[in-house]
Amino acid sequence: MSALDGLYQEVILDHSKRPIGKGELTPAEGSLTASHHEFNPSCGDEIDVSIAVDPTSGEITSLAWEGQGCSISMASASILAQIVRDETLDGAAARERIAAFREMIHGKTAGEPDEELLGDAIALQGVSKFVMRVKCAMLAWVALEADLTQVDAQR
Ligand code: ZN
C-alpha cells in the first residue's frame, strides 16, 4: 500500500466512524424539501438522503441522511454531506459534482480527478478498481440526484 492509499484509507475510516450529516433534516422555514430512498441489492446498503433548498436562490441549505451499509457507502454519504455543508451549491453546481464523482468512480476521468470539485471524495477514487463497490460509492450521490429532480419539480 502506498502512503497515499493509506491516507485515503484514513479519510474513509474517519468518515465512517464519525459520519457527517447523519440524522434528521432540519430545514429552515419556507424551504423546499425532498427525500429519496436508495437501495443497493448487491451489497445491502440502504440510504435516505434529504435536502432543503432555498426557493429563491436554489441553494441547497442542508443535507441529512440516514442509512446502513458497508463503510464505503457510509463514508461516501458523509463526504457528500460535508461537500454540501462546506460549499454553496445550487442544483446545477451539485449536479456538476455528481457528474465528476460518477466519472471518477467509473474510472472515466481523463487525467487526475478535480480536487476543487470533489474534495474528500477523491479518497474514494480507488473504488473504481472494484466493480462490485461502484454502487456502494454512488448510492448517496444517486439519491441526491433524485432529490434535486424532486426539488426542480416544485420550483
Ligand atoms: Zn456497500
PDB file of C-alpha atoms in Angstrom, residues 21 23 25 33-38 46-52 60 62-67 73 76-78 80-81 84 138-148 150:
ATOM      1  CA  GLY A  21     -24.849  14.847   8.138  1.00  0.00           C
ATOM      2  CA  GLY A  23     -29.594  12.355  11.269  1.00  0.00           C
ATOM      3  CA  LEU A  25     -33.131  17.132   8.268  1.00  0.00           C
ATOM      4  CA  THR A  33     -37.508  19.769   0.743  1.00  0.00           C
ATOM      5  CA  ALA A  34     -37.021  16.415  -0.894  1.00  0.00           C
ATOM      6  CA  SER A  35     -36.149  12.958   0.311  1.00  0.00           C
ATOM      7  CA  HIS A  36     -35.172   9.848  -1.577  1.00  0.00           C
ATOM      8  CA  HIS A  37     -34.532   6.246  -0.581  1.00  0.00           C
ATOM      9  CA  GLU A  38     -31.902   4.254  -2.432  1.00  0.00           C
ATOM     10  CA  GLU A  46     -29.660   1.422   2.189  1.00  0.00           C
ATOM     11  CA  ILE A  47     -29.854   5.159   2.427  1.00  0.00           C
ATOM     12  CA  ASP A  48     -32.314   8.008   2.693  1.00  0.00           C
ATOM     13  CA  VAL A  49     -30.931  11.354   1.609  1.00  0.00           C
ATOM     14  CA  SER A  50     -32.944  14.504   2.369  1.00  0.00           C
ATOM     15  CA  ILE A  51     -32.232  18.054   1.315  1.00  0.00           C
ATOM     16  CA  ALA A  52     -33.574  21.518   1.985  1.00  0.00           C
ATOM     17  CA  ILE A  60     -29.016  23.540  -1.035  1.00  0.00           C
ATOM     18  CA  SER A  62     -28.834  21.424   4.235  1.00  0.00           C
ATOM     19  CA  LEU A  63     -28.450  17.745   3.565  1.00  0.00           C
ATOM     20  CA  ALA A  64     -29.127  14.952   6.027  1.00  0.00           C
ATOM     21  CA  TRP A  65     -29.067  11.208   5.612  1.00  0.00           C
ATOM     22  CA  GLU A  66     -29.921   8.005   7.400  1.00  0.00           C
ATOM     23  CA  GLY A  67     -28.710   4.638   6.360  1.00  0.00           C
ATOM     24  CA  SER A  73     -21.379   3.603   1.196  1.00  0.00           C
ATOM     25  CA  SER A  76     -19.367   8.314   0.691  1.00  0.00           C
ATOM     26  CA  ALA A  77     -22.618   9.715   2.156  1.00  0.00           C
ATOM     27  CA  SER A  78     -20.660  11.520   4.864  1.00  0.00           C
ATOM     28  CA  LEU A  80     -21.162  14.174   0.185  1.00  0.00           C
ATOM     29  CA  ALA A  81     -22.796  15.796   3.219  1.00  0.00           C
ATOM     30  CA  VAL A  84     -22.821  20.269   0.615  1.00  0.00           C
ATOM     31  CA  MET A 138     -22.565   6.059  -5.811  1.00  0.00           C
ATOM     32  CA  LEU A 139     -25.560   5.351  -3.550  1.00  0.00           C
ATOM     33  CA  ALA A 140     -25.854   8.672  -1.673  1.00  0.00           C
ATOM     34  CA  TRP A 141     -24.970  10.667  -4.778  1.00  0.00           C
ATOM     35  CA  VAL A 142     -27.696   8.960  -6.835  1.00  0.00           C
ATOM     36  CA  ALA A 143     -30.161   9.710  -4.020  1.00  0.00           C
ATOM     37  CA  LEU A 144     -29.144  13.387  -4.057  1.00  0.00           C
ATOM     38  CA  GLU A 145     -29.679  13.447  -7.819  1.00  0.00           C
ATOM     39  CA  ALA A 146     -33.240  12.174  -7.285  1.00  0.00           C
ATOM     40  CA  ASP A 147     -33.789  14.827  -4.580  1.00  0.00           C
ATOM     41  CA  LEU A 148     -32.676  17.559  -6.967  1.00  0.00           C
ATOM     42  CA  GLN A 150     -37.935  16.421  -6.952  1.00  0.00           C
TER      43      GLN A 150
END
